[in-house]
PDB file of C-alpha atoms in Angstrom:
ATOM      1  CA  UNK A 977     -18.632  31.383  13.726  1.00 42.00           C
ATOM      2  CA  UNK A 978     -15.190  28.642  14.344  1.00 46.00           C
ATOM      3  CA  UNK A 979     -13.608  26.825  11.666  1.00 45.00           C
ATOM      4  CA  UNK A 980     -14.278  23.923  10.646  1.00 46.00           C
ATOM      5  CA  UNK A 981     -10.891  22.829  12.785  1.00 50.00           C
ATOM      6  CA  UNK A 982     -12.319  24.158  15.694  1.00 66.00           C
ATOM      7  CA  UNK A 983     -15.904  21.995  15.620  1.00 77.00           C
ATOM      8  CA  UNK A 984     -15.586  18.903  17.623  1.00 87.00           C
ATOM      9  CA  UNK A 985     -19.126  17.045  17.168  1.00 92.00           C
ATOM     10  CA  UNK A 986     -20.594  14.417  18.721  1.00 93.00           C
ATOM     11  CA  UNK A 987     -19.695  11.045  17.033  1.00 92.00           C
ATOM     12  CA  UNK A 988     -23.111   9.638  17.157  1.00 92.00           C
ATOM     13  CA  UNK A 989     -25.669  12.943  15.927  1.00 92.00           C
ATOM     14  CA  UNK A 990     -22.854  15.778  15.335  1.00 91.00           C
ATOM     15  CA  UNK A 991     -24.061  17.817  17.974  1.00 90.00           C
ATOM     16  CA  UNK A 992     -21.626  20.550  19.190  1.00 91.00           C
ATOM     17  CA  UNK A 993     -19.663  19.237  22.143  1.00 91.00           C
ATOM     18  CA  UNK A 994     -18.324  22.533  22.881  1.00 86.00           C
ATOM     19  CA  UNK A 995     -19.883  24.157  26.020  1.00 84.00           C
ATOM     20  CA  UNK A 996     -21.722  20.814  27.079  1.00 86.00           C
ATOM     21  CA  UNK A 997     -20.396  17.999  28.541  1.00 91.00           C
ATOM     22  CA  UNK A 998     -18.731  15.449  26.324  1.00 93.00           C
ATOM     23  CA  UNK A 999     -18.632  11.312  27.273  1.00 94.00           C
ATOM     24  CA  UNK A1000     -15.505   9.617  26.008  1.00 93.00           C
ATOM     25  CA  UNK A1001     -16.384   5.901  25.172  1.00 94.00           C
ATOM     26  CA  UNK A1002     -15.179   2.965  23.803  1.00 92.00           C
ATOM     27  CA  UNK A1003     -16.437   2.144  20.097  1.00 92.00           C
ATOM     28  CA  UNK A1004     -15.623   1.567  16.293  1.00 91.00           C
ATOM     29  CA  UNK A1005     -15.946   3.895  12.976  1.00 86.00           C
ATOM     30  CA  UNK A1006     -18.241   1.553  10.636  1.00 82.00           C
ATOM     31  CA  UNK A1007     -17.338   1.775   6.684  1.00 70.00           C
ATOM     32  CA  UNK A1008     -14.326   4.164   7.038  1.00 59.00           C
ATOM     33  CA  UNK A1009     -11.848   1.466   5.240  1.00 59.00           C
ATOM     34  CA  UNK A1010     -12.334  -0.986   2.003  1.00 58.00           C
ATOM     35  CA  UNK A1011     -14.845  -3.685   2.294  1.00 59.00           C
ATOM     36  CA  UNK A1012     -16.679  -1.640   5.368  1.00 55.00           C
ATOM     37  CA  UNK A1013     -14.040  -3.053   7.706  1.00 62.00           C
ATOM     38  CA  UNK A1014     -14.321  -1.291  11.400  1.00 67.00           C
ATOM     39  CA  UNK A1015     -11.795   0.474  13.327  1.00 73.00           C
ATOM     40  CA  UNK A1016     -11.624   0.197  16.816  1.00 84.00           C
ATOM     41  CA  UNK A1017     -11.135   3.615  18.575  1.00 89.00           C
ATOM     42  CA  UNK A1018     -12.319   5.796  20.974  1.00 90.00           C
ATOM     43  CA  UNK A1019     -15.190   8.338  20.338  1.00 92.00           C
ATOM     44  CA  UNK A1020     -16.922  11.519  22.199  1.00 93.00           C
ATOM     45  CA  UNK A1021     -20.307  11.857  22.341  1.00 94.00           C
ATOM     46  CA  UNK A1022     -23.020  13.999  24.041  1.00 94.00           C
ATOM     47  CA  UNK A1023     -24.916  13.684  27.257  1.00 92.00           C
ATOM     48  CA  UNK A1024     -28.089  12.940  25.336  1.00 93.00           C
ATOM     49  CA  UNK A1025     -26.539  10.242  23.153  1.00 93.00           C
ATOM     50  CA  UNK A1026     -24.440   8.392  26.257  1.00 93.00           C
ATOM     51  CA  UNK A1027     -27.915   8.550  28.356  1.00 91.00           C
ATOM     52  CA  UNK A1028     -29.634   7.029  25.399  1.00 91.00           C
ATOM     53  CA  UNK A1029     -27.273   3.977  24.931  1.00 92.00           C
ATOM     54  CA  UNK A1030     -26.342   3.368  28.930  1.00 89.00           C
ATOM     55  CA  UNK A1031     -28.410   0.613  31.109  1.00 88.00           C
ATOM     56  CA  UNK A1032     -31.297   1.581  32.466  1.00 85.00           C
ATOM     57  CA  UNK A1033     -30.929   3.690  35.984  1.00 83.00           C
ATOM     58  CA  UNK A1034     -33.906   2.087  37.747  1.00 85.00           C
ATOM     59  CA  UNK A1035     -33.511  -1.378  36.215  1.00 86.00           C
ATOM     60  CA  UNK A1036     -30.121  -2.043  35.417  1.00 80.00           C
ATOM     61  CA  UNK A1037     -31.199  -3.402  32.451  1.00 86.00           C
ATOM     62  CA  UNK A1038     -28.770  -2.991  29.268  1.00 85.00           C
ATOM     63  CA  UNK A1039     -30.108  -0.694  26.237  1.00 87.00           C
ATOM     64  CA  UNK A1040     -30.786  -2.113  22.406  1.00 88.00           C
ATOM     65  CA  UNK A1041     -27.583  -2.186  20.675  1.00 87.00           C
ATOM     66  CA  UNK A1042     -29.772   0.275  17.667  1.00 88.00           C
ATOM     67  CA  UNK A1043     -29.443   3.022  20.809  1.00 90.00           C
ATOM     68  CA  UNK A1044     -25.695   2.901  20.678  1.00 91.00           C
ATOM     69  CA  UNK A1045     -25.260   2.810  16.618  1.00 91.00           C
ATOM     70  CA  UNK A1046     -25.563   5.066  13.582  1.00 92.00           C
ATOM     71  CA  UNK A1047     -24.158   3.899   9.906  1.00 89.00           C
ATOM     72  CA  UNK A1048     -20.311   5.291  11.049  1.00 88.00           C
ATOM     73  CA  UNK A1049     -20.408   4.540  14.499  1.00 90.00           C
ATOM     74  CA  UNK A1050     -21.094   2.254  17.652  1.00 91.00           C
ATOM     75  CA  UNK A1051     -19.968   2.030  21.128  1.00 93.00           C
ATOM     76  CA  UNK A1052     -20.192   0.011  23.840  1.00 90.00           C
ATOM     77  CA  UNK A1053     -19.158   2.058  27.467  1.00 90.00           C
ATOM     78  CA  UNK A1054     -17.253   4.461  28.926  1.00 91.00           C
ATOM     79  CA  UNK A1055     -13.232   4.299  27.827  1.00 90.00           C
ATOM     80  CA  UNK A1056     -11.667   3.075  31.032  1.00 88.00           C
ATOM     81  CA  UNK A1057     -11.649   0.191  32.996  1.00 87.00           C
ATOM     82  CA  UNK A1058     -12.448   1.860  36.586  1.00 88.00           C
ATOM     83  CA  UNK A1059     -15.533   3.864  37.642  1.00 90.00           C
ATOM     84  CA  UNK A1060     -16.775   6.542  35.979  1.00 90.00           C
ATOM     85  CA  UNK A1061     -15.067   9.912  36.704  1.00 92.00           C
ATOM     86  CA  UNK A1062     -16.735  13.741  37.413  1.00 93.00           C
ATOM     87  CA  UNK A1063     -16.660  15.666  34.763  1.00 93.00           C
ATOM     88  CA  UNK A1064     -13.326  17.357  34.116  1.00 92.00           C
ATOM     89  CA  UNK A1065     -11.654  19.983  31.625  1.00 92.00           C
ATOM     90  CA  UNK A1066      -9.600  18.208  29.303  1.00 91.00           C
ATOM     91  CA  UNK A1067      -5.243  18.915  30.373  1.00 87.00           C
ATOM     92  CA  UNK A1068      -4.719  19.913  26.924  1.00 85.00           C
ATOM     93  CA  UNK A1069      -6.649  22.783  27.439  1.00 85.00           C
ATOM     94  CA  UNK A1070      -8.860  22.435  24.009  1.00 86.00           C
ATOM     95  CA  UNK A1071     -12.153  23.690  25.881  1.00 86.00           C
ATOM     96  CA  UNK A1072     -13.882  20.183  26.431  1.00 91.00           C
ATOM     97  CA  UNK A1073     -14.939  18.853  29.596  1.00 92.00           C
ATOM     98  CA  UNK A1074     -15.243  15.474  29.719  1.00 93.00           C
ATOM     99  CA  UNK A1075     -16.434  12.092  31.488  1.00 94.00           C
ATOM    100  CA  UNK A1076     -14.516   9.016  30.996  1.00 93.00           C
ATOM    101  CA  UNK A1077     -13.731   6.196  33.430  1.00 91.00           C
ATOM    102  CA  UNK A1078     -10.333   5.795  35.538  1.00 90.00           C
ATOM    103  CA  UNK A1079      -7.679   4.242  34.871  1.00 87.00           C
ATOM    104  CA  UNK A1080      -4.790   3.268  37.319  1.00 81.00           C
ATOM    105  CA  UNK A1081      -1.785   4.708  35.347  1.00 80.00           C
ATOM    106  CA  UNK A1082      -3.616   7.429  33.946  1.00 79.00           C
ATOM    107  CA  UNK A1083      -1.995  10.939  34.618  1.00 77.00           C
ATOM    108  CA  UNK A1084      -4.906  13.168  34.024  1.00 81.00           C
ATOM    109  CA  UNK A1085      -8.142  13.214  31.291  1.00 87.00           C
ATOM    110  CA  UNK A1086      -7.575  13.889  28.039  1.00 87.00           C
ATOM    111  CA  UNK A1087     -10.343  14.123  25.627  1.00 88.00           C
ATOM    112  CA  UNK A1088      -8.754  12.089  22.544  1.00 86.00           C
ATOM    113  CA  UNK A1089      -5.584  10.473  20.897  1.00 84.00           C
ATOM    114  CA  UNK A1090      -4.326  14.355  19.777  1.00 84.00           C
ATOM    115  CA  UNK A1091      -4.682  16.288  22.897  1.00 87.00           C
ATOM    116  CA  UNK A1092      -2.754  13.325  24.769  1.00 85.00           C
ATOM    117  CA  UNK A1093      -0.139  14.243  22.075  1.00 81.00           C
ATOM    118  CA  UNK A1094      -0.092  17.668  22.378  1.00 81.00           C
ATOM    119  CA  UNK A1095      -0.075  17.404  26.445  1.00 80.00           C
ATOM    120  CA  UNK A1096       3.130  15.028  26.057  1.00 77.00           C
ATOM    121  CA  UNK A1097       4.946  17.377  23.898  1.00 74.00           C
ATOM    122  CA  UNK A1098       3.957  20.109  25.981  1.00 75.00           C
ATOM    123  CA  UNK A1099       5.401  18.142  29.164  1.00 73.00           C
ATOM    124  CA  UNK A1100       8.708  17.822  27.128  1.00 68.00           C
ATOM    125  CA  UNK A1101       8.725  21.433  26.332  1.00 70.00           C
ATOM    126  CA  UNK A1102       9.230  20.659  22.466  1.00 70.00           C
ATOM    127  CA  UNK A1103      13.177  19.937  23.069  1.00 76.00           C
ATOM    128  CA  UNK A1104      13.631  17.213  20.705  1.00 78.00           C
ATOM    129  CA  UNK A1105      15.792  13.977  21.072  1.00 79.00           C
ATOM    130  CA  UNK A1106      18.988  15.903  20.918  1.00 83.00           C
ATOM    131  CA  UNK A1107      20.183  12.782  18.732  1.00 87.00           C
ATOM    132  CA  UNK A1108      21.645  13.353  15.486  1.00 90.00           C
ATOM    133  CA  UNK A1109      18.925  13.566  12.664  1.00 90.00           C
ATOM    134  CA  UNK A1110      19.047  10.359  10.648  1.00 87.00           C
ATOM    135  CA  UNK A1111      19.382  12.243   7.299  1.00 88.00           C
ATOM    136  CA  UNK A1112      21.379  15.276   7.967  1.00 90.00           C
ATOM    137  CA  UNK A1113      22.919  14.722  10.946  1.00 88.00           C
ATOM    138  CA  UNK A1114      22.141  17.731  12.773  1.00 89.00           C
ATOM    139  CA  UNK A1115      21.226  17.264  16.454  1.00 90.00           C
ATOM    140  CA  UNK A1116      17.657  17.279  16.833  1.00 87.00           C
ATOM    141  CA  UNK A1117      16.697  20.256  18.847  1.00 84.00           C
ATOM    142  CA  UNK A1118      12.636  20.654  18.171  1.00 81.00           C
ATOM    143  CA  UNK A1119       9.822  18.312  18.480  1.00 77.00           C
ATOM    144  CA  UNK A1120       8.908  14.945  20.436  1.00 74.00           C
ATOM    145  CA  UNK A1121      11.384  13.272  22.674  1.00 75.00           C
ATOM    146  CA  UNK A1122      11.880  10.539  20.417  1.00 78.00           C
ATOM    147  CA  UNK A1123      12.543  12.597  17.553  1.00 83.00           C
ATOM    148  CA  UNK A1124      14.350  10.503  15.049  1.00 87.00           C
ATOM    149  CA  UNK A1125      14.856  13.536  12.134  1.00 89.00           C
ATOM    150  CA  UNK A1126      14.969  17.626  12.110  1.00 88.00           C
ATOM    151  CA  UNK A1127      11.675  17.668  10.179  1.00 87.00           C
ATOM    152  CA  UNK A1128       9.509  16.362   7.483  1.00 88.00           C
ATOM    153  CA  UNK A1129      11.684  16.971   4.808  1.00 90.00           C
ATOM    154  CA  UNK A1130      14.801  14.704   6.539  1.00 91.00           C
ATOM    155  CA  UNK A1131      12.223  12.178   7.272  1.00 90.00           C
ATOM    156  CA  UNK A1132      11.229  12.050   3.322  1.00 91.00           C
ATOM    157  CA  UNK A1133      15.225  12.054   2.226  1.00 90.00           C
ATOM    158  CA  UNK A1134      15.653   8.909   4.750  1.00 90.00           C
ATOM    159  CA  UNK A1135      12.354   6.859   3.219  1.00 89.00           C
ATOM    160  CA  UNK A1136      13.722   7.493  -0.338  1.00 88.00           C
ATOM    161  CA  UNK A1137      17.602   6.471   0.691  1.00 87.00           C
ATOM    162  CA  UNK A1138      15.939   3.231   2.379  1.00 86.00           C
ATOM    163  CA  UNK A1139      13.454   2.303  -0.724  1.00 85.00           C
ATOM    164  CA  UNK A1140      16.277   2.864  -3.116  1.00 83.00           C
ATOM    165  CA  UNK A1141      18.543   0.790  -1.229  1.00 82.00           C
ATOM    166  CA  UNK A1142      15.835  -2.335  -1.250  1.00 79.00           C
ATOM    167  CA  UNK A1143      15.019  -1.627  -5.023  1.00 70.00           C
ATOM    168  CA  UNK A1144      16.630  -4.891  -6.343  1.00 66.00           C
ATOM    169  CA  UNK A1145      16.264  -3.435 -10.273  1.00 60.00           C
ATOM    170  CA  UNK A1146      16.528   0.295 -10.552  1.00 56.00           C
ATOM    171  CA  UNK A1147      14.935   1.609 -13.454  1.00 58.00           C
ATOM    172  CA  UNK A1148      16.998   0.857 -16.671  1.00 58.00           C
ATOM    173  CA  UNK A1149      18.249   3.413 -18.724  1.00 59.00           C
ATOM    174  CA  UNK A1150      15.424   4.378 -21.556  1.00 58.00           C
ATOM    175  CA  UNK A1151      18.777   4.567 -24.428  1.00 58.00           C
ATOM    176  CA  UNK A1152      20.647   1.650 -22.989  1.00 57.00           C
ATOM    177  CA  UNK A1153      24.102   0.934 -25.262  1.00 57.00           C
ATOM    178  CA  UNK A1154      23.788  -2.464 -26.882  1.00 57.00           C
ATOM    179  CA  UNK A1155      26.307  -4.973 -25.617  1.00 58.00           C
ATOM    180  CA  UNK A1156      27.697  -7.878 -28.041  1.00 55.00           C
ATOM    181  CA  UNK A1157      26.350 -11.331 -27.951  1.00 55.00           C
ATOM    182  CA  UNK A1158      29.409 -13.833 -27.899  1.00 55.00           C
ATOM    183  CA  UNK A1159      26.795 -16.806 -28.079  1.00 57.00           C
ATOM    184  CA  UNK A1160      23.921 -15.959 -30.026  1.00 53.00           C
ATOM    185  CA  UNK A1161      20.998 -18.125 -30.304  1.00 51.00           C
ATOM    186  CA  UNK A1162      20.273 -20.398 -33.198  1.00 53.00           C
ATOM    187  CA  UNK A1163      17.152 -19.239 -33.938  1.00 50.00           C
ATOM    188  CA  UNK A1164      18.626 -15.707 -33.984  1.00 49.00           C
ATOM    189  CA  UNK A1165      21.681 -16.291 -36.331  1.00 49.00           C
ATOM    190  CA  UNK A1166      19.354 -15.110 -39.299  1.00 49.00           C
ATOM    191  CA  UNK A1167      19.292 -11.877 -37.884  1.00 47.00           C
ATOM    192  CA  UNK A1168      22.824 -11.546 -36.813  1.00 46.00           C
ATOM    193  CA  UNK A1169      25.646 -10.213 -39.273  1.00 45.00           C
ATOM    194  CA  UNK A1170      28.007 -12.431 -41.167  1.00 44.00           C
ATOM    195  CA  UNK A1171      30.717 -10.309 -40.445  1.00 42.00           C
ATOM    196  CA  UNK A1172      33.375 -11.578 -37.971  1.00 42.00           C
ATOM    197  CA  UNK A1173      33.306  -8.524 -35.922  1.00 43.00           C
ATOM    198  CA  UNK A1174      30.904  -8.396 -33.114  1.00 44.00           C
ATOM    199  CA  UNK A1175      27.896  -6.290 -33.418  1.00 44.00           C
ATOM    200  CA  UNK A1176      25.081  -5.340 -31.205  1.00 44.00           C
ATOM    201  CA  UNK A1177      22.855  -7.839 -29.547  1.00 42.00           C
ATOM    202  CA  UNK A1178      20.468  -9.557 -32.034  1.00 45.00           C
ATOM    203  CA  UNK A1179      16.861  -8.839 -31.890  1.00 48.00           C
ATOM    204  CA  UNK A1180      14.099 -11.533 -31.073  1.00 54.00           C
ATOM    205  CA  UNK A1181      12.177 -12.968 -34.451  1.00 69.00           C
ATOM    206  CA  UNK A1182       9.837  -9.934 -35.835  1.00 78.00           C
ATOM    207  CA  UNK A1183       7.085 -12.494 -36.395  1.00 77.00           C
ATOM    208  CA  UNK A1184       7.732 -13.611 -32.466  1.00 81.00           C
ATOM    209  CA  UNK A1185       7.263  -9.988 -31.340  1.00 80.00           C
ATOM    210  CA  UNK A1186       4.708  -9.492 -33.181  1.00 81.00           C
ATOM    211  CA  UNK A1187       2.672 -12.895 -32.184  1.00 81.00           C
ATOM    212  CA  UNK A1188       3.500 -12.529 -28.761  1.00 79.00           C
ATOM    213  CA  UNK A1189       1.497  -8.969 -27.983  1.00 81.00           C
ATOM    214  CA  UNK A1190      -1.791 -10.231 -27.670  1.00 81.00           C
ATOM    215  CA  UNK A1191      -0.485 -12.577 -24.707  1.00 81.00           C
ATOM    216  CA  UNK A1192       1.402  -9.978 -23.066  1.00 78.00           C
ATOM    217  CA  UNK A1193      -0.664  -6.975 -22.813  1.00 74.00           C
ATOM    218  CA  UNK A1194      -3.247  -8.426 -21.017  1.00 68.00           C
ATOM    219  CA  UNK A1195      -4.899 -11.409 -19.282  1.00 67.00           C
ATOM    220  CA  UNK A1196      -5.089 -14.419 -21.409  1.00 69.00           C
ATOM    221  CA  UNK A1197      -6.840 -17.677 -20.131  1.00 76.00           C
ATOM    222  CA  UNK A1198      -5.912 -21.524 -21.715  1.00 79.00           C
ATOM    223  CA  UNK A1199      -2.376 -20.409 -21.978  1.00 85.00           C
ATOM    224  CA  UNK A1200       0.226 -22.393 -20.115  1.00 85.00           C
ATOM    225  CA  UNK A1201       2.447 -20.388 -17.472  1.00 85.00           C
ATOM    226  CA  UNK A1202       5.721 -21.427 -18.254  1.00 86.00           C
ATOM    227  CA  UNK A1203       4.738 -19.957 -21.743  1.00 85.00           C
ATOM    228  CA  UNK A1204       3.498 -16.821 -20.616  1.00 84.00           C
ATOM    229  CA  UNK A1205       6.120 -15.821 -18.607  1.00 86.00           C
ATOM    230  CA  UNK A1206       8.728 -16.868 -21.175  1.00 87.00           C
ATOM    231  CA  UNK A1207       7.185 -14.594 -23.772  1.00 86.00           C
ATOM    232  CA  UNK A1208       7.027 -11.888 -21.149  1.00 84.00           C
ATOM    233  CA  UNK A1209      10.527 -12.213 -20.296  1.00 87.00           C
ATOM    234  CA  UNK A1210      11.520 -11.713 -24.178  1.00 87.00           C
ATOM    235  CA  UNK A1211       9.195  -8.839 -24.529  1.00 83.00           C
ATOM    236  CA  UNK A1212      10.408  -7.060 -21.735  1.00 85.00           C
ATOM    237  CA  UNK A1213      14.026  -7.959 -22.830  1.00 86.00           C
ATOM    238  CA  UNK A1214      13.566  -6.277 -26.484  1.00 82.00           C
ATOM    239  CA  UNK A1215      11.923  -3.205 -25.012  1.00 82.00           C
ATOM    240  CA  UNK A1216      14.800  -2.654 -22.342  1.00 84.00           C
ATOM    241  CA  UNK A1217      17.353  -3.173 -25.208  1.00 83.00           C
ATOM    242  CA  UNK A1218      18.728  -6.562 -23.458  1.00 86.00           C
ATOM    243  CA  UNK A1219      19.799  -9.708 -25.067  1.00 85.00           C
ATOM    244  CA  UNK A1220      16.724 -12.243 -25.209  1.00 84.00           C
ATOM    245  CA  UNK A1221      18.973 -15.343 -26.239  1.00 85.00           C
ATOM    246  CA  UNK A1222      18.538 -16.843 -23.183  1.00 86.00           C
ATOM    247  CA  UNK A1223      14.695 -16.516 -23.086  1.00 84.00           C
ATOM    248  CA  UNK A1224      14.444 -17.622 -26.984  1.00 85.00           C
ATOM    249  CA  UNK A1225      16.404 -20.721 -25.825  1.00 85.00           C
ATOM    250  CA  UNK A1226      13.807 -21.070 -23.365  1.00 85.00           C
ATOM    251  CA  UNK A1227      10.886 -20.805 -26.009  1.00 84.00           C
ATOM    252  CA  UNK A1228      12.702 -23.162 -28.582  1.00 84.00           C
ATOM    253  CA  UNK A1229      13.004 -26.255 -26.172  1.00 85.00           C
ATOM    254  CA  UNK A1230       9.416 -26.012 -25.750  1.00 85.00           C
ATOM    255  CA  UNK A1231       7.295 -28.233 -28.402  1.00 86.00           C
ATOM    256  CA  UNK A1232       4.915 -26.182 -30.164  1.00 84.00           C
ATOM    257  CA  UNK A1233       2.427 -28.705 -31.089  1.00 85.00           C
ATOM    258  CA  UNK A1234       2.002 -30.061 -26.971  1.00 84.00           C
ATOM    259  CA  UNK A1235       2.354 -26.501 -25.221  1.00 84.00           C
ATOM    260  CA  UNK A1236      -1.105 -25.162 -24.381  1.00 87.00           C
ATOM    261  CA  UNK A1237      -2.149 -22.415 -26.680  1.00 88.00           C
ATOM    262  CA  UNK A1238      -5.456 -20.787 -26.675  1.00 86.00           C
ATOM    263  CA  UNK A1239      -7.324 -21.977 -29.924  1.00 85.00           C
ATOM    264  CA  UNK A1240      -7.597 -18.500 -31.712  1.00 88.00           C
ATOM    265  CA  UNK A1241      -6.345 -16.391 -34.248  1.00 87.00           C
ATOM    266  CA  UNK A1242      -4.065 -15.129 -32.093  1.00 85.00           C
ATOM    267  CA  UNK A1243      -3.117 -18.591 -30.398  1.00 85.00           C
ATOM    268  CA  UNK A1244      -2.461 -20.086 -34.131  1.00 87.00           C
ATOM    269  CA  UNK A1245       0.143 -17.104 -34.766  1.00 86.00           C
ATOM    270  CA  UNK A1246       1.840 -17.445 -31.981  1.00 85.00           C
ATOM    271  CA  UNK A1247       1.862 -21.271 -32.243  1.00 87.00           C
ATOM    272  CA  UNK A1248       3.516 -20.924 -35.958  1.00 87.00           C
ATOM    273  CA  UNK A1249       6.048 -18.567 -34.694  1.00 86.00           C
ATOM    274  CA  UNK A1250       7.242 -21.146 -32.252  1.00 86.00           C
ATOM    275  CA  UNK A1251       7.788 -23.490 -34.785  1.00 86.00           C
ATOM    276  CA  UNK A1252      10.054 -21.492 -36.496  1.00 84.00           C
ATOM    277  CA  UNK A1253      11.939 -21.648 -33.795  1.00 81.00           C
ATOM    278  CA  UNK A1254      12.566 -25.422 -34.434  1.00 72.00           C
ATOM    279  CA  UNK A1255      13.005 -25.999 -38.018  1.00 59.00           C
ATOM    280  CA  UNK A1256      14.714 -29.075 -37.250  1.00 46.00           C
ATOM    281  CA  UNK A1257      11.759 -30.835 -35.017  1.00 47.00           C
ATOM    282  CA  UNK A1258       9.302 -29.221 -38.027  1.00 47.00           C
ATOM    283  CA  UNK A1259      10.395 -30.103 -41.324  1.00 49.00           C
ATOM    284  CA  UNK A1260       6.972 -29.027 -42.439  1.00 53.00           C
ATOM    285  CA  UNK A1261       5.799 -26.262 -40.361  1.00 50.00           C
ATOM    286  CA  UNK A1262       1.804 -25.099 -40.571  1.00 52.00           C
ATOM    287  CA  UNK A1263       0.982 -22.327 -43.061  1.00 48.00           C
TER     288      UNK A1263
END
């Protein structure tokens, strides 16, 4: 009994194709991607399925679409632009006998893209490209004629280098060293030390940190996008140990009585915390 990799089933009825004649046809795979999108490809079908879906040999009438369609695949004609060729063995040596249409530049009959790639590698002799590997610099002496890397490990190493070079913000240090803030925000003056020596970066007002949590941890409707983005930046800066004074100043410039905030208990708490950032403009903050 052959292994699963040795089986070559018909794309329509799942009949084993080895030992018979396979027909290479143009078609689509259905339901293989998200939202059920079709993927155009070439399929191998058995002789029975091909005769059932091909035009009637006596009248020349086209068969119904249902004769060429299943839940997973659909085909419409032989692969190739020329007339049908007689049955020929696949040149890659996979053991299939294939019928397909002729092509002007076709050098031989193959049954699939995998066999065509295998045949190309056999013709090349697996000598590789001879060019230096893109990761380690060693000449590539095995694989395809256009190989750029020695093996999968070098290919992955080069990919990680490219990804790291494109990343604008590397992963922050989980234990950053606080830096002094030469010009703290007026809203944070009460939390800074009264000594003249520079201290660590001031933390946001605790009431504000507690009030913004319900809005930055999920999607909230009915809140100003400007306010949401600024709250999120304050939250991220606090988590990373950065100085949020710039974003706190942006919050202080917003009018808490005019900004769009949900009329909920969390919204009332957030509005009250924003009023504390503007004591001069709000001499009588809401309790």
